[in-house]
Amino acid sequence: MLPLLFQEKEKEMNQAVLRIDKNAKLPLYYQLKEILLQEIRSMQPDEMIAPESMLIEKYGVSRTTVRQAIAELIAEKYLYTIRGKGTFVADRKVDLYK
């Protein structure tokens, strides 16, 4: 059984589910990354994203695909992870001095 927070998020996400086109020329991880980016933009900083297992089931892709998409979003500072806790939306405030 999923925690209540994820059950509510799952309902919201199913209302406007974006699909991955396995026949497209774009790599699957890139398509997933773009979908996740749209979802992240509607979330608050420090809000947890869905676990890998939920993303795998929802989008019908492999764990490798999910991890690659998430890794790129982490590298681009859209997400951060806390080991043993999950993956969270990063605060996207612009630092003009870096």
PDB file of N, CA and C in Angstrom:
ATOM      1  N   MET A   1       0.845  -1.185   0.000  1.00  0.00           N
ATOM      2  CA  MET A   1       0.000   0.000   0.000  1.00  0.00           C
ATOM      3  C   MET A   1       0.888   1.246   0.000  1.00  0.00           C
ATOM      4  N   LEU A   2       0.590   2.168  -0.877  1.00  0.00           N
ATOM      5  CA  LEU A   2       1.370   3.399  -0.971  1.00  0.00           C
ATOM      6  C   LEU A   2       0.940   4.380   0.108  1.00  0.00           C
ATOM      7  N   PRO A   3       1.878   5.199   0.592  1.00  0.00           N
ATOM      8  CA  PRO A   3       1.500   6.240   1.541  1.00  0.00           C
ATOM      9  C   PRO A   3       0.430   7.153   0.921  1.00  0.00           C
ATOM     10  N   LEU A   4      -0.386   7.748   1.756  1.00  0.00           N
ATOM     11  CA  LEU A   4      -1.486   8.584   1.305  1.00  0.00           C
ATOM     12  C   LEU A   4      -1.016   9.689   0.364  1.00  0.00           C
ATOM     13  N   LEU A   5       0.116  10.305   0.669  1.00  0.00           N
ATOM     14  CA  LEU A   5       0.653  11.374  -0.175  1.00  0.00           C
ATOM     15  C   LEU A   5       0.842  10.887  -1.601  1.00  0.00           C
ATOM     16  N   PHE A   6       1.406   9.687  -1.779  1.00  0.00           N
ATOM     17  CA  PHE A   6       1.643   9.166  -3.119  1.00  0.00           C
ATOM     18  C   PHE A   6       0.351   8.723  -3.779  1.00  0.00           C
ATOM     19  N   GLN A   7      -0.628   8.268  -3.013  1.00  0.00           N
ATOM     20  CA  GLN A   7      -1.918   7.913  -3.590  1.00  0.00           C
ATOM     21  C   GLN A   7      -2.571   9.153  -4.186  1.00  0.00           C
ATOM     22  N   GLU A   8      -2.511  10.271  -3.458  1.00  0.00           N
ATOM     23  CA  GLU A   8      -3.087  11.516  -3.956  1.00  0.00           C
ATOM     24  C   GLU A   8      -2.334  12.005  -5.180  1.00  0.00           C
ATOM     25  N   LYS A   9      -1.006  11.947  -5.134  1.00  0.00           N
ATOM     26  CA  LYS A   9      -0.191  12.376  -6.273  1.00  0.00           C
ATOM     27  C   LYS A   9      -0.487  11.511  -7.488  1.00  0.00           C
ATOM     28  N   GLU A  10      -0.635  10.205  -7.278  1.00  0.00           N
ATOM     29  CA  GLU A  10      -0.910   9.280  -8.372  1.00  0.00           C
ATOM     30  C   GLU A  10      -2.238   9.637  -9.050  1.00  0.00           C
ATOM     31  N   LYS A  11      -3.244   9.982  -8.257  1.00  0.00           N
ATOM     32  CA  LYS A  11      -4.528  10.381  -8.821  1.00  0.00           C
ATOM     33  C   LYS A  11      -4.373  11.636  -9.669  1.00  0.00           C
ATOM     34  N   GLU A  12      -3.635  12.613  -9.151  1.00  0.00           N
ATOM     35  CA  GLU A  12      -3.401  13.858  -9.888  1.00  0.00           C
ATOM     36  C   GLU A  12      -2.650  13.583 -11.182  1.00  0.00           C
ATOM     37  N   MET A  13      -1.624  12.744 -11.100  1.00  0.00           N
ATOM     38  CA  MET A  13      -0.785  12.466 -12.262  1.00  0.00           C
ATOM     39  C   MET A  13      -1.555  11.687 -13.320  1.00  0.00           C
ATOM     40  N   ASN A  14      -2.481  10.820 -12.933  1.00  0.00           N
ATOM     41  CA  ASN A  14      -3.246  10.038 -13.883  1.00  0.00           C
ATOM     42  C   ASN A  14      -4.253  10.882 -14.654  1.00  0.00           C
ATOM     43  N   GLN A  15      -4.612  12.020 -14.123  1.00  0.00           N
ATOM     44  CA  GLN A  15      -5.562  12.882 -14.801  1.00  0.00           C
ATOM     45  C   GLN A  15      -4.976  13.453 -16.081  1.00  0.00           C
ATOM     46  N   ALA A  16      -3.718  13.717 -16.096  1.00  0.00           N
ATOM     47  CA  ALA A  16      -3.064  14.283 -17.279  1.00  0.00           C
ATOM     48  C   ALA A  16      -1.769  13.525 -17.533  1.00  0.00           C
ATOM     49  N   VAL A  17      -1.881  12.238 -17.778  1.00  0.00           N
ATOM     50  CA  VAL A  17      -0.700  11.400 -17.959  1.00  0.00           C
ATOM     51  C   VAL A  17      -0.070  11.679 -19.318  1.00  0.00           C
ATOM     52  N   LEU A  18       1.175  12.008 -19.298  1.00  0.00           N
ATOM     53  CA  LEU A  18       1.934  12.162 -20.519  1.00  0.00           C
ATOM     54  C   LEU A  18       2.529  10.803 -20.859  1.00  0.00           C
ATOM     55  N   ARG A  19       2.579  10.480 -22.100  1.00  0.00           N
ATOM     56  CA  ARG A  19       3.003   9.150 -22.521  1.00  0.00           C
ATOM     57  C   ARG A  19       4.403   9.170 -23.130  1.00  0.00           C
ATOM     58  N   ILE A  20       5.069   8.047 -22.970  1.00  0.00           N
ATOM     59  CA  ILE A  20       6.360   7.841 -23.605  1.00  0.00           C
ATOM     60  C   ILE A  20       6.097   7.078 -24.897  1.00  0.00           C
ATOM     61  N   ASP A  21       6.644   7.580 -25.993  1.00  0.00           N
ATOM     62  CA  ASP A  21       6.482   6.936 -27.295  1.00  0.00           C
ATOM     63  C   ASP A  21       7.712   6.079 -27.554  1.00  0.00           C
ATOM     64  N   LYS A  22       7.545   4.770 -27.430  1.00  0.00           N
ATOM     65  CA  LYS A  22       8.676   3.859 -27.604  1.00  0.00           C
ATOM     66  C   LYS A  22       9.139   3.760 -29.050  1.00  0.00           C
ATOM     67  N   ASN A  23       8.363   4.307 -29.986  1.00  0.00           N
ATOM     68  CA  ASN A  23       8.750   4.294 -31.396  1.00  0.00           C
ATOM     69  C   ASN A  23       9.394   5.611 -31.833  1.00  0.00           C
ATOM     70  N   ALA A  24       9.451   6.571 -30.953  1.00  0.00           N
ATOM     71  CA  ALA A  24      10.029   7.882 -31.281  1.00  0.00           C
ATOM     72  C   ALA A  24      11.541   7.773 -31.405  1.00  0.00           C
ATOM     73  N   LYS A  25      12.108   8.739 -32.097  1.00  0.00           N
ATOM     74  CA  LYS A  25      13.563   8.766 -32.254  1.00  0.00           C
ATOM     75  C   LYS A  25      14.267   9.251 -30.991  1.00  0.00           C
ATOM     76  N   LEU A  26      13.543   9.970 -30.146  1.00  0.00           N
ATOM     77  CA  LEU A  26      14.140  10.443 -28.896  1.00  0.00           C
ATOM     78  C   LEU A  26      14.337   9.271 -27.950  1.00  0.00           C
ATOM     79  N   PRO A  27      15.456   9.223 -27.241  1.00  0.00           N
ATOM     80  CA  PRO A  27      15.683   8.151 -26.267  1.00  0.00           C
ATOM     81  C   PRO A  27      14.604   8.165 -25.172  1.00  0.00           C
ATOM     82  N   LEU A  28      14.286   6.994 -24.647  1.00  0.00           N
ATOM     83  CA  LEU A  28      13.255   6.866 -23.619  1.00  0.00           C
ATOM     84  C   LEU A  28      13.585   7.697 -22.381  1.00  0.00           C
ATOM     85  N   TYR A  29      14.866   7.685 -21.955  1.00  0.00           N
ATOM     86  CA  TYR A  29      15.233   8.434 -20.752  1.00  0.00           C
ATOM     87  C   TYR A  29      14.996   9.921 -20.950  1.00  0.00           C
ATOM     88  N   TYR A  30      15.230  10.416 -22.187  1.00  0.00           N
ATOM     89  CA  TYR A  30      15.046  11.837 -22.471  1.00  0.00           C
ATOM     90  C   TYR A  30      13.561  12.191 -22.447  1.00  0.00           C
ATOM     91  N   GLN A  31      12.729  11.329 -23.002  1.00  0.00           N
ATOM     92  CA  GLN A  31      11.288  11.562 -22.960  1.00  0.00           C
ATOM     93  C   GLN A  31      10.793  11.595 -21.508  1.00  0.00           C
ATOM     94  N   LEU A  32      11.262  10.640 -20.708  1.00  0.00           N
ATOM     95  CA  LEU A  32      10.880  10.594 -19.298  1.00  0.00           C
ATOM     96  C   LEU A  32      11.387  11.828 -18.560  1.00  0.00           C
ATOM     97  N   LYS A  33      12.593  12.236 -18.856  1.00  0.00           N
ATOM     98  CA  LYS A  33      13.175  13.427 -18.228  1.00  0.00           C
ATOM     99  C   LYS A  33      12.297  14.650 -18.495  1.00  0.00           C
ATOM    100  N   GLU A  34      11.828  14.812 -19.723  1.00  0.00           N
ATOM    101  CA  GLU A  34      10.988  15.953 -20.072  1.00  0.00           C
ATOM    102  C   GLU A  34       9.632  15.889 -19.349  1.00  0.00           C
ATOM    103  N   ILE A  35       9.077  14.706 -19.226  1.00  0.00           N
ATOM    104  CA  ILE A  35       7.819  14.525 -18.494  1.00  0.00           C
ATOM    105  C   ILE A  35       8.022  14.875 -17.024  1.00  0.00           C
ATOM    106  N   LEU A  36       9.089  14.348 -16.433  1.00  0.00           N
ATOM    107  CA  LEU A  36       9.374  14.631 -15.021  1.00  0.00           C
ATOM    108  C   LEU A  36       9.628  16.115 -14.796  1.00  0.00           C
ATOM    109  N   LEU A  37      10.288  16.752 -15.736  1.00  0.00           N
ATOM    110  CA  LEU A  37      10.576  18.177 -15.619  1.00  0.00           C
ATOM    111  C   LEU A  37       9.276  18.980 -15.566  1.00  0.00           C
ATOM    112  N   GLN A  38       8.303  18.607 -16.382  1.00  0.00           N
ATOM    113  CA  GLN A  38       7.001  19.290 -16.341  1.00  0.00           C
ATOM    114  C   GLN A  38       6.340  19.099 -14.977  1.00  0.00           C
ATOM    115  N   GLU A  39       6.420  17.894 -14.439  1.00  0.00           N
ATOM    116  CA  GLU A  39       5.835  17.623 -13.128  1.00  0.00           C
ATOM    117  C   GLU A  39       6.568  18.396 -12.031  1.00  0.00           C
ATOM    118  N   ILE A  40       7.894  18.431 -12.112  1.00  0.00           N
ATOM    119  CA  ILE A  40       8.715  19.120 -11.109  1.00  0.00           C
ATOM    120  C   ILE A  40       8.378  20.604 -11.061  1.00  0.00           C
ATOM    121  N   ARG A  41       8.136  21.189 -12.219  1.00  0.00           N
ATOM    122  CA  ARG A  41       7.845  22.626 -12.264  1.00  0.00           C
ATOM    123  C   ARG A  41       6.552  22.985 -11.546  1.00  0.00           C
ATOM    124  N   SER A  42       5.665  22.019 -11.360  1.00  0.00           N
ATOM    125  CA  SER A  42       4.413  22.287 -10.646  1.00  0.00           C
ATOM    126  C   SER A  42       4.511  21.903  -9.170  1.00  0.00           C
ATOM    127  N   MET A  43       5.680  21.466  -8.731  1.00  0.00           N
ATOM    128  CA  MET A  43       5.868  21.030  -7.347  1.00  0.00           C
ATOM    129  C   MET A  43       6.626  22.092  -6.551  1.00  0.00           C
ATOM    130  N   GLN A  44       6.549  21.964  -5.243  1.00  0.00           N
ATOM    131  CA  GLN A  44       7.239  22.884  -4.344  1.00  0.00           C
ATOM    132  C   GLN A  44       8.648  22.371  -4.043  1.00  0.00           C
ATOM    133  N   PRO A  45       9.606  23.267  -3.738  1.00  0.00           N
ATOM    134  CA  PRO A  45      10.931  22.824  -3.314  1.00  0.00           C
ATOM    135  C   PRO A  45      10.821  21.896  -2.109  1.00  0.00           C
ATOM    136  N   ASP A  46      11.684  20.905  -2.074  1.00  0.00           N
ATOM    137  CA  ASP A  46      11.769  19.909  -1.002  1.00  0.00           C
ATOM    138  C   ASP A  46      10.605  18.910  -0.995  1.00  0.00           C
ATOM    139  N   GLU A  47       9.759  18.947  -2.015  1.00  0.00           N
ATOM    140  CA  GLU A  47       8.676  17.968  -2.138  1.00  0.00           C
ATOM    141  C   GLU A  47       9.236  16.695  -2.772  1.00  0.00           C
ATOM    142  N   MET A  48       8.851  15.554  -2.235  1.00  0.00           N
ATOM    143  CA  MET A  48       9.360  14.273  -2.726  1.00  0.00           C
ATOM    144  C   MET A  48       8.662  13.882  -4.033  1.00  0.00           C
ATOM    145  N   ILE A  49       9.457  13.409  -4.998  1.00  0.00           N
ATOM    146  CA  ILE A  49       8.866  12.888  -6.225  1.00  0.00           C
ATOM    147  C   ILE A  49       8.496  11.420  -6.004  1.00  0.00           C
ATOM    148  N   ALA A  50       7.758  10.859  -6.936  1.00  0.00           N
ATOM    149  CA  ALA A  50       7.347   9.458  -6.835  1.00  0.00           C
ATOM    150  C   ALA A  50       8.576   8.551  -6.823  1.00  0.00           C
ATOM    151  N   PRO A  51       8.503   7.432  -6.112  1.00  0.00           N
ATOM    152  CA  PRO A  51       9.630   6.498  -6.088  1.00  0.00           C
ATOM    153  C   PRO A  51       9.865   5.862  -7.459  1.00  0.00           C
ATOM    154  N   GLU A  52      11.084   5.354  -7.649  1.00  0.00           N
ATOM    155  CA  GLU A  52      11.452   4.713  -8.914  1.00  0.00           C
ATOM    156  C   GLU A  52      10.444   3.644  -9.316  1.00  0.00           C
ATOM    157  N   SER A  53      10.046   2.822  -8.371  1.00  0.00           N
ATOM    158  CA  SER A  53       9.131   1.718  -8.686  1.00  0.00           C
ATOM    159  C   SER A  53       7.809   2.223  -9.259  1.00  0.00           C
ATOM    160  N   MET A  54       7.317   3.339  -8.763  1.00  0.00           N
ATOM    161  CA  MET A  54       6.068   3.910  -9.272  1.00  0.00           C
ATOM    162  C   MET A  54       6.269   4.459 -10.683  1.00  0.00           C
ATOM    163  N   LEU A  55       7.407   5.099 -10.920  1.00  0.00           N
ATOM    164  CA  LEU A  55       7.696   5.643 -12.250  1.00  0.00           C
ATOM    165  C   LEU A  55       7.853   4.519 -13.270  1.00  0.00           C
ATOM    166  N   ILE A  56       8.489   3.419 -12.870  1.00  0.00           N
ATOM    167  CA  ILE A  56       8.671   2.263 -13.747  1.00  0.00           C
ATOM    168  C   ILE A  56       7.310   1.717 -14.162  1.00  0.00           C
ATOM    169  N   GLU A  57       6.443   1.544 -13.196  1.00  0.00           N
ATOM    170  CA  GLU A  57       5.110   0.995 -13.471  1.00  0.00           C
ATOM    171  C   GLU A  57       4.264   1.957 -14.298  1.00  0.00           C
ATOM    172  N   LYS A  58       4.290   3.223 -13.941  1.00  0.00           N
ATOM    173  CA  LYS A  58       3.449   4.220 -14.600  1.00  0.00           C
ATOM    174  C   LYS A  58       3.817   4.417 -16.068  1.00  0.00           C
ATOM    175  N   TYR A  59       5.114   4.467 -16.357  1.00  0.00           N
ATOM    176  CA  TYR A  59       5.561   4.779 -17.717  1.00  0.00           C
ATOM    177  C   TYR A  59       6.006   3.558 -18.506  1.00  0.00           C
ATOM    178  N   GLY A  60       6.058   2.398 -17.869  1.00  0.00           N
ATOM    179  CA  GLY A  60       6.407   1.173 -18.582  1.00  0.00           C
ATOM    180  C   GLY A  60       7.824   1.161 -19.119  1.00  0.00           C
ATOM    181  N   VAL A  61       8.746   1.700 -18.328  1.00  0.00           N
ATOM    182  CA  VAL A  61      10.151   1.733 -18.731  1.00  0.00           C
ATOM    183  C   VAL A  61      10.992   0.979 -17.701  1.00  0.00           C
ATOM    184  N   SER A  62      12.253   0.759 -18.017  1.00  0.00           N
ATOM    185  CA  SER A  62      13.139   0.017 -17.132  1.00  0.00           C
ATOM    186  C   SER A  62      13.669   0.908 -16.002  1.00  0.00           C
ATOM    187  N   ARG A  63      14.205   0.264 -14.986  1.00  0.00           N
ATOM    188  CA  ARG A  63      14.828   0.979 -13.874  1.00  0.00           C
ATOM    189  C   ARG A  63      16.004   1.823 -14.376  1.00  0.00           C
ATOM    190  N   THR A  64      16.741   1.288 -15.338  1.00  0.00           N
ATOM    191  CA  THR A  64      17.879   2.022 -15.911  1.00  0.00           C
ATOM    192  C   THR A  64      17.420   3.329 -16.550  1.00  0.00           C
ATOM    193  N   THR A  65      16.311   3.271 -17.273  1.00  0.00           N
ATOM    194  CA  THR A  65      15.765   4.468 -17.922  1.00  0.00           C
ATOM    195  C   THR A  65      15.366   5.501 -16.878  1.00  0.00           C
ATOM    196  N   VAL A  66      14.683   5.067 -15.842  1.00  0.00           N
ATOM    197  CA  VAL A  66      14.255   5.974 -14.770  1.00  0.00           C
ATOM    198  C   VAL A  66      15.472   6.587 -14.088  1.00  0.00           C
ATOM    199  N   ARG A  67      16.451   5.766 -13.773  1.00  0.00           N
ATOM    200  CA  ARG A  67      17.645   6.272 -13.080  1.00  0.00           C
ATOM    201  C   ARG A  67      18.432   7.255 -13.936  1.00  0.00           C
ATOM    202  N   GLN A  68      18.504   7.017 -15.235  1.00  0.00           N
ATOM    203  CA  GLN A  68      19.228   7.939 -16.110  1.00  0.00           C
ATOM    204  C   GLN A  68      18.514   9.289 -16.181  1.00  0.00           C
ATOM    205  N   ALA A  69      17.191   9.263 -16.294  1.00  0.00           N
ATOM    206  CA  ALA A  69      16.424  10.514 -16.342  1.00  0.00           C
ATOM    207  C   ALA A  69      16.595  11.296 -15.037  1.00  0.00           C
ATOM    208  N   ILE A  70      16.491  10.595 -13.916  1.00  0.00           N
ATOM    209  CA  ILE A  70      16.643  11.252 -12.616  1.00  0.00           C
ATOM    210  C   ILE A  70      18.064  11.765 -12.424  1.00  0.00           C
ATOM    211  N   ALA A  71      19.056  10.989 -12.844  1.00  0.00           N
ATOM    212  CA  ALA A  71      20.459  11.414 -12.704  1.00  0.00           C
ATOM    213  C   ALA A  71      20.714  12.714 -13.462  1.00  0.00           C
ATOM    214  N   GLU A  72      20.140  12.841 -14.651  1.00  0.00           N
ATOM    215  CA  GLU A  72      20.335  14.079 -15.410  1.00  0.00           C
ATOM    216  C   GLU A  72      19.649  15.258 -14.719  1.00  0.00           C
ATOM    217  N   LEU A  73      18.468  15.029 -14.159  1.00  0.00           N
ATOM    218  CA  LEU A  73      17.770  16.108 -13.457  1.00  0.00           C
ATOM    219  C   LEU A  73      18.516  16.502 -12.187  1.00  0.00           C
ATOM    220  N   ILE A  74      19.177  15.563 -11.566  1.00  0.00           N
ATOM    221  CA  ILE A  74      20.018  15.881 -10.404  1.00  0.00           C
ATOM    222  C   ILE A  74      21.232  16.697 -10.857  1.00  0.00           C
ATOM    223  N   ALA A  75      21.864  16.277 -11.945  1.00  0.00           N
ATOM    224  CA  ALA A  75      23.037  16.997 -12.468  1.00  0.00           C
ATOM    225  C   ALA A  75      22.676  18.425 -12.876  1.00  0.00           C
ATOM    226  N   GLU A  76      21.436  18.614 -13.342  1.00  0.00           N
ATOM    227  CA  GLU A  76      20.973  19.938 -13.760  1.00  0.00           C
ATOM    228  C   GLU A  76      20.352  20.721 -12.595  1.00  0.00           C
ATOM    229  N   LYS A  77      20.460  20.163 -11.389  1.00  0.00           N
ATOM    230  CA  LYS A  77      20.033  20.809 -10.146  1.00  0.00           C
ATOM    231  C   LYS A  77      18.517  21.018 -10.042  1.00  0.00           C
ATOM    232  N   TYR A  78      17.735  20.180 -10.713  1.00  0.00           N
ATOM    233  CA  TYR A  78      16.283  20.208 -10.544  1.00  0.00           C
ATOM    234  C   TYR A  78      15.856  19.320  -9.372  1.00  0.00           C
ATOM    235  N   LEU A  79      16.661  18.305  -9.076  1.00  0.00           N
ATOM    236  CA  LEU A  79      16.363  17.354  -8.016  1.00  0.00           C
ATOM    237  C   LEU A  79      17.589  17.150  -7.140  1.00  0.00           C
ATOM    238  N   TYR A  80      17.374  16.610  -5.953  1.00  0.00           N
ATOM    239  CA  TYR A  80      18.457  16.140  -5.099  1.00  0.00           C
ATOM    240  C   TYR A  80      17.969  14.893  -4.373  1.00  0.00           C
ATOM    241  N   THR A  81      18.904  14.082  -3.920  1.00  0.00           N
ATOM    242  CA  THR A  81      18.526  12.855  -3.212  1.00  0.00           C
ATOM    243  C   THR A  81      19.044  12.894  -1.778  1.00  0.00           C
ATOM    244  N   ILE A  82      18.318  12.197  -0.932  1.00  0.00           N
ATOM    245  CA  ILE A  82      18.766  11.920   0.426  1.00  0.00           C
ATOM    246  C   ILE A  82      18.747  10.409   0.544  1.00  0.00           C
ATOM    247  N   ARG A  83      19.916   9.841   0.744  1.00  0.00           N
ATOM    248  CA  ARG A  83      20.044   8.383   0.791  1.00  0.00           C
ATOM    249  C   ARG A  83      19.104   7.786   1.841  1.00  0.00           C
ATOM    250  N   GLY A  84      18.338   6.808   1.416  1.00  0.00           N
ATOM    251  CA  GLY A  84      17.412   6.141   2.313  1.00  0.00           C
ATOM    252  C   GLY A  84      16.090   6.873   2.508  1.00  0.00           C
ATOM    253  N   LYS A  85      15.962   8.056   1.951  1.00  0.00           N
ATOM    254  CA  LYS A  85      14.737   8.851   2.110  1.00  0.00           C
ATOM    255  C   LYS A  85      13.993   9.017   0.787  1.00  0.00           C
ATOM    256  N   GLY A  86      14.717   9.401  -0.273  1.00  0.00           N
ATOM    257  CA  GLY A  86      14.058   9.598  -1.561  1.00  0.00           C
ATOM    258  C   GLY A  86      14.703  10.703  -2.371  1.00  0.00           C
ATOM    259  N   THR A  87      13.993  11.089  -3.420  1.00  0.00           N
ATOM    260  CA  THR A  87      14.442  12.140  -4.330  1.00  0.00           C
ATOM    261  C   THR A  87      13.466  13.301  -4.205  1.00  0.00           C
ATOM    262  N   PHE A  88      14.030  14.503  -4.126  1.00  0.00           N
ATOM    263  CA  PHE A  88      13.237  15.687  -3.817  1.00  0.00           C
ATOM    264  C   PHE A  88      13.486  16.794  -4.829  1.00  0.00           C
ATOM    265  N   VAL A  89      12.515  17.692  -4.945  1.00  0.00           N
ATOM    266  CA  VAL A  89      12.619  18.852  -5.828  1.00  0.00           C
ATOM    267  C   VAL A  89      13.575  19.855  -5.193  1.00  0.00           C
ATOM    268  N   ALA A  90      14.529  20.302  -5.971  1.00  0.00           N
ATOM    269  CA  ALA A  90      15.508  21.281  -5.489  1.00  0.00           C
ATOM    270  C   ALA A  90      14.913  22.686  -5.550  1.00  0.00           C
ATOM    271  N   ASP A  91      15.432  23.567  -4.732  1.00  0.00           N
ATOM    272  CA  ASP A  91      15.051  24.968  -4.767  1.00  0.00           C
ATOM    273  C   ASP A  91      15.766  25.601  -5.948  1.00  0.00           C
ATOM    274  N   ARG A  92      15.020  26.145  -6.890  1.00  0.00           N
ATOM    275  CA  ARG A  92      15.596  26.640  -8.137  1.00  0.00           C
ATOM    276  C   ARG A  92      15.884  28.149  -8.101  1.00  0.00           C
ATOM    277  N   LYS A  93      16.096  28.727  -6.927  1.00  0.00           N
ATOM    278  CA  LYS A  93      16.462  30.133  -6.866  1.00  0.00           C
ATOM    279  C   LYS A  93      17.771  30.338  -7.577  1.00  0.00           C
ATOM    280  N   VAL A  94      17.846  31.371  -8.376  1.00  0.00           N
ATOM    281  CA  VAL A  94      19.039  31.637  -9.174  1.00  0.00           C
ATOM    282  C   VAL A  94      20.109  32.295  -8.305  1.00  0.00           C
ATOM    283  N   ASP A  95      21.298  31.721  -8.346  1.00  0.00           N
ATOM    284  CA  ASP A  95      22.443  32.300  -7.647  1.00  0.00           C
ATOM    285  C   ASP A  95      23.278  33.041  -8.682  1.00  0.00           C
ATOM    286  N   LEU A  96      23.188  34.345  -8.699  1.00  0.00           N
ATOM    287  CA  LEU A  96      23.867  35.162  -9.720  1.00  0.00           C
ATOM    288  C   LEU A  96      25.363  35.229  -9.529  1.00  0.00           C
ATOM    289  N   TYR A  97      25.873  34.789  -8.375  1.00  0.00           N
ATOM    290  CA  TYR A  97      27.298  34.919  -8.100  1.00  0.00           C
ATOM    291  C   TYR A  97      28.100  33.662  -8.398  1.00  0.00           C
ATOM    292  N   LYS A  98      27.458  32.643  -8.942  1.00  0.00           N
ATOM    293  CA  LYS A  98      28.194  31.402  -9.263  1.00  0.00           C
ATOM    294  C   LYS A  98      28.439  31.294 -10.731  1.00  0.00           C
TER     295      LYS A  98
END
